[in-house]
Amino acid sequence: MSGDANDALRLIRDSAAAIAPRQGDLGRIRALRFARPGFDRAVWRQMAELGWLGLLVEETRGGSGLGPAELCALAEELGAGLVPEPLPFAAAIAPLLPDAAAVIAGERIVLPAWQERPNTLAPGTATRFAGGRVSGTKQFIPMADGADAFLVATADGLALVERDAPGVTLDLAMTQDGGHFGTLTLSNAPATPVPGRIEPALETITLALAATALGLMDRAFALSLDYLRTRRQFGRAIGSFQALQHRAADLKLQLELTRATVAAAAAAPSPAAISRAKARAAEASLLLTRQAIQLHGGIGYTDEYDVGLFLRKAMVIANLHGSAALHRARFAALAPDITE
Amino acid sequence: MSGDANDALRLIRDSAAAIAPRQGDLGRIRALRFARPGFDRAVWRQMAELGWLGLLVEETRGGSGLGPAELCALAEELGAGLVPEPLPFAAAIAPLLPDAAAVIAGERIVLPAWQERPNTLAPGTATRFAGGRVSGTKQFIPMADGADAFLVATADGLALVERDAPGVTLDLAMTQDGGHFGTLTLSNAPATPVPGRIEPALETITLALAATALGLMDRAFALSLDYLRTRRQFGRAIGSFQALQHRAADLKLQLELTRATVAAAAAAPSPAAISRAKARAAEASLLLTRQAIQLHGGIGYTDEYDVGLFLRKAMVIANLHGSAALHRARFAALAPDITE
Amino acid sequence: MDAAALDALDDEAFRLEVRRFVEAHYPPALRNPPKRLHWAENQVWYRLLAEHGWLAPGWPRAYGGMGLSAAKQLIVIEEFERHGCARTNDHGVVMVGPLLIRYGSEAQKRFFLPKILSGEAIWCQGYSEPNAGSDLASLRTEAVIDGDDYVINGQKTWTTLATDANWIFLLVRTDKAAKKQEGISFLLVPMDSPGITVRPIINLELHDEFCEVFFDNVRVPRANLVGEENKGWTMAKALLGFERIFLGSPRQSAYALVRLKLLAERMGLAEDPTFQDRFTRLRLDLEDHKALYETFAARLRRGEPLGADVSMLKIHQSELFQRITEAMLEIAGENAGLLEPMEGNRALHPAGLFIQARPATIYGGSNEIQRNILAGSVLDLPAT
Amino acid sequence: MDAAALDALDDEAFRLEVRRFVEAHYPPALRNPPKRLHWAENQVWYRLLAEHGWLAPGWPRAYGGMGLSAAKQLIVIEEFERHGCARTNDHGVVMVGPLLIRYGSEAQKRFFLPKILSGEAIWCQGYSEPNAGSDLASLRTEAVIDGDDYVINGQKTWTTLATDANWIFLLVRTDKAAKKQEGISFLLVPMDSPGITVRPIINLELHDEFCEVFFDNVRVPRANLVGEENKGWTMAKALLGFERIFLGSPRQSAYALVRLKLLAERMGLAEDPTFQDRFTRLRLDLEDHKALYETFAARLRRGEPLGADVSMLKIHQSELFQRITEAMLEIAGENAGLLEPMEGNRALHPAGLFIQARPATIYGGSNEIQRNILAGSVLDLPAT
């Protein structure tokens, strides 16, 4: 990787600190939990000002013209901060949208709606788009309640549907992290066609989710290390107990394997590489956040202590855009050959 | 279990100490390794005198009329002593044999020959028996070189074939424990028919192999605990290091799960219970003996130190009469229902 | 059937009798509650048990218990578990009763035991402290004699259902000079004493099962001391005999495994070979756990004491329970992130059961502590 | 192409050049040997490397080495590994040469370096002792000055290929009063010195790769001390810089994974979904290991030093190698117990590879020690 590219990544990471400082408290996140829409439009506009919503949009169209590596760096920091705003979803589809300017400016929030069954990365095809009307049901739309419009994948191409259009119903189910999944039911809802394919954006989001998981497990592990260094039992810091030391070493190893595979996928984002990264990130993030609870003992099981928030977020992220098992199978199908 | 039954088991275990004392050295076992026939006929006669070969034979036919629980207790002790004599194989088929007296007296060694492919518990059916002649090939006969005759499973019933009969060829492949597997090739070999079915005996042997594995892992673990208590590094007994203590605790748990499941199967030996026992014993014996090497460090990797002998034995036993995977699948097929 | 007649039955007949009782009387709406119930919800069952004389299987009949053997007590618990009965606010029955019967004064027995049986006295347990979790003996809540009273200052935590209780049994430090286990005493304290503050702790299930309890110059009469002063540690340890096997009961794992299978069917994975392999491994772990559990139960039945090796059961059961719920999470797709059960079906709540399983390796002596015990007391490895 | 020209190539061109070299010259019969080869078997390759100037990639050209950058040295090793080249008796090149170049006297350099390059001096390493394995600094073999000589008494063990060597480089205790790391010195000793006895140790592969070496009043001139007396520990640690990454090379695991696939095909399991799932998991572990390895290799390429976190590579690679061979054993059926390869095919020897993988977690600093290092030096956890 060239020095310039490294500088761009460092700039992105630094800019993320404005919204998700690594040492920051999680008061804002707690305040938004289990409420509607579950995130903050003022923060969204701030993200827009930082150029994040146009990150992947060409410079000629008002974006930053950056790539998946930069989105991953950003997603990792937002994951570490448990940021509820659905930035990777919006940023990944922004390049597809005809009215990108308002989206890039943060004035208009458009989220993708593509899924019709659990645990898949393939857009559902039961939704139809004909005569300017869309009918069908889309599930598992994270933070759907905050969207102004949805980019809906149909068997007949992409369709842009306004949230408040006739024939549009949105049902919400709360998620463990305090956000929600929306189920979007469309009955002859008016829509405008959008050229292009959503699949590449779904790959990008998948990769960004792996990076999000990396960020959150990294911080949960850092919290655990702090606790191991300071919490005392039996007259000594619990981090001096060898059994916990060795467990921490194993967790560090999983963390760094995840970091390496996410970085490799961000640098060369093939579907196989993305599946590798998502498979590792899903399993490792659940492992690290579970163990973060265990290493904290009883206090880790309280809602008021932050470490549980990371577990809840991992539970939501792990299977989004495909479980570890799905991505392992996809990797094997995409890259069947092995060599020494 | 009644007090009488417990007494019988204790007697059997005590009698095993004559040949396989728990604290005994393994000089005899080392001397027989990688030689032919790999075991000692004098010891075999001693086993006969102890009543082991007629253990499962009815008292009216000169046996002891005992059951699988007693055979398991014996097999466990013989496993702990790494005894190379193929006692469970011979004892399990003794009740089927017409000339049981010579077998029970240890004068004649008959071993089962039933297998035609790896990793199965089903007798092969490509071997045919017609007109008093047997043709076919049987594989993986442990310690075959020491047999006087073979009880051969054919598509046409059981056949007794003398080792030195015309048309009989025996090829040997050395095994890691210093014994061997025989491949028996029969071309129109003369044979006498034997009534009955071999499948129940194969079940009994499978259970005895689980008990053998239990015995060997038990002793390998005991050796490891001794080493942990006495070996010093960094100025302290290595058994005082918490990471090793916790690993030892985990191994103890696997050992006791194995003991419990083998005991349950010995008390009520259904095929499902036997598969449970063999599946656990196969995996746990490999785990415990691998870890015994690791806990010993470099010295565990030397052939002159005994702990490696237990690993080698586990490698041979683990997949004999079906691997852990085979027995897990068999258990699931035999006992498909679950309840709370 | 009265307690003496029940005790005279053989084990199998007794088991059927228990089953009949629970099927006849247990409120169906309370079967397999997803969370620990509060007194307001479970007192109906407590009172039913009391009314039929089934509340205190282990207490001597002279004190209103059933006077059952250890074997039969185990059967009661197994059958209640099998039926999915909720735990009641049972600290009075399980902990305080046996404590008083063994160490209490006659006055204490006469005063408290009937109130426990009647449901008038509902107890919570004041053991853990913020800086004395796994290392319980380092507790610092202290009680100082002032005239006829003890004056208590300090803080307890992880006090289960303290908001329901009107009494708390406390371990307190009464001699700061003594070695850590030797200056600890047992006190019985009314929860409405001036100076007590209870603060519920919301846990990861978003449930207020646990509380912090603060003591600010709380006064209790010296008569509320149980047994000798500074002997509380010994008494507390003695109470942990028979009960330890229950942390290793296969119930939670068996319950979870059935739900894993349901979930797999719902997700279309029941015939998936990879799932089946994983499921069979978990199932065999459960079956073998039951076999190991049975060897400990058989010891109890023979009247033998349980050794430190009973820690194995707790370790294996809690980690198996967790592994089953991890399998649920992994096959649940996006449902793994839901706050509420799938499709409104309480049996399909992978996220809920996954979170519920988390503390199993922490409470009742963390699994790290249990492994220390195994290494030291069972395997005879040298002290770290 | 001479060393200077090779060093001037860019990395990719250099890699192709190495590949061309090894394909042209490496004896086909020696590819992927199942056991460590003795000098009698591998000297042909040692001499070929020497003849073409490829023996010492890391030594400065002034001393007859290739003077390659760390990045290019890594490429040499990666390409040799990829081709399945046997390790030679390389302690002279890898350990003694760099030691002398950095700390040796001019006389020592002039005497020893040419003999290493010519294959006249074949070295073995005298570090470990029966009571100083993982705790190397507790070694007790001692050297006492007597006139112009050191007199050595004691015992070394795990000395690789000592029967092949005519020289040994030794860590000995020269100051018994000093703290354990501070009284250790480096000595160079001819193996034919009176008082040296070598006893091969048969390992679990039934191979005599290792030896015990006994020293009974062995005399060497004081001129055979390397560097300062009592500074041997510092020198030994300094030698372990660059080399540590190689213990984490993905080679062994990659080799084993290919053989696992072959075995699965032979056993009819290649299409079995449960096997495929397990295989893919192992494969992803390997792929991700390669990605992690690459981040360390990139640091070397940028000329950055490796930190203690390189221990992660050793832990993961050795345990992955073992897990792959465990999978082989489990699917091999009865073949898991065979002493020799299946069907005479060296690529189908699950038992052999399984045993070969056992010491990977023990040698080069046991994985327990590596985890201690990670916890202390990388995670900054307090000392135990």
Short mmCIF file of C-alpha atoms in Angstrom, two decimals, chain A residues 20 22 73-83 211-217 219 310 313 317:
data_model
loop_
_atom_site.label_atom_id
_atom_site.label_comp_id
_atom_site.label_asym_id
_atom_site.label_seq_id
_atom_site.Cartn_x
_atom_site.Cartn_y
_atom_site.Cartn_z
CA ALA A 20 -17.05 8.19 17.46
CA ARG A 22 -12.26 5.77 20.69
CA ALA A 73 -11.63 2.34 7.87
CA LEU A 74 -14.64 4.50 8.61
CA ALA A 75 -16.96 1.57 9.36
CA GLU A 76 -14.38 0.17 11.77
CA GLU A 77 -14.30 3.41 13.74
CA LEU A 78 -18.09 3.72 13.71
CA GLY A 79 -18.31 0.12 14.89
CA ALA A 80 -15.91 0.85 17.73
CA GLY A 81 -18.20 3.72 18.70
CA LEU A 82 -21.39 1.64 18.32
CA VAL A 83 -22.71 4.43 16.14
CA ALA A 211 -15.12 -3.84 9.37
CA THR A 212 -17.85 -2.68 11.77
CA ALA A 213 -17.55 -5.98 13.63
CA LEU A 214 -13.77 -5.56 13.72
CA GLY A 215 -14.12 -2.13 15.28
CA LEU A 216 -16.56 -3.21 17.92
CA MET A 217 -14.62 -6.30 18.96
CA ARG A 219 -12.92 -1.88 21.53
CA PHE A 310 -20.80 -4.52 22.29
CA LYS A 313 -24.23 -5.02 18.57
CA ILE A 317 -24.14 -7.50 12.90
#
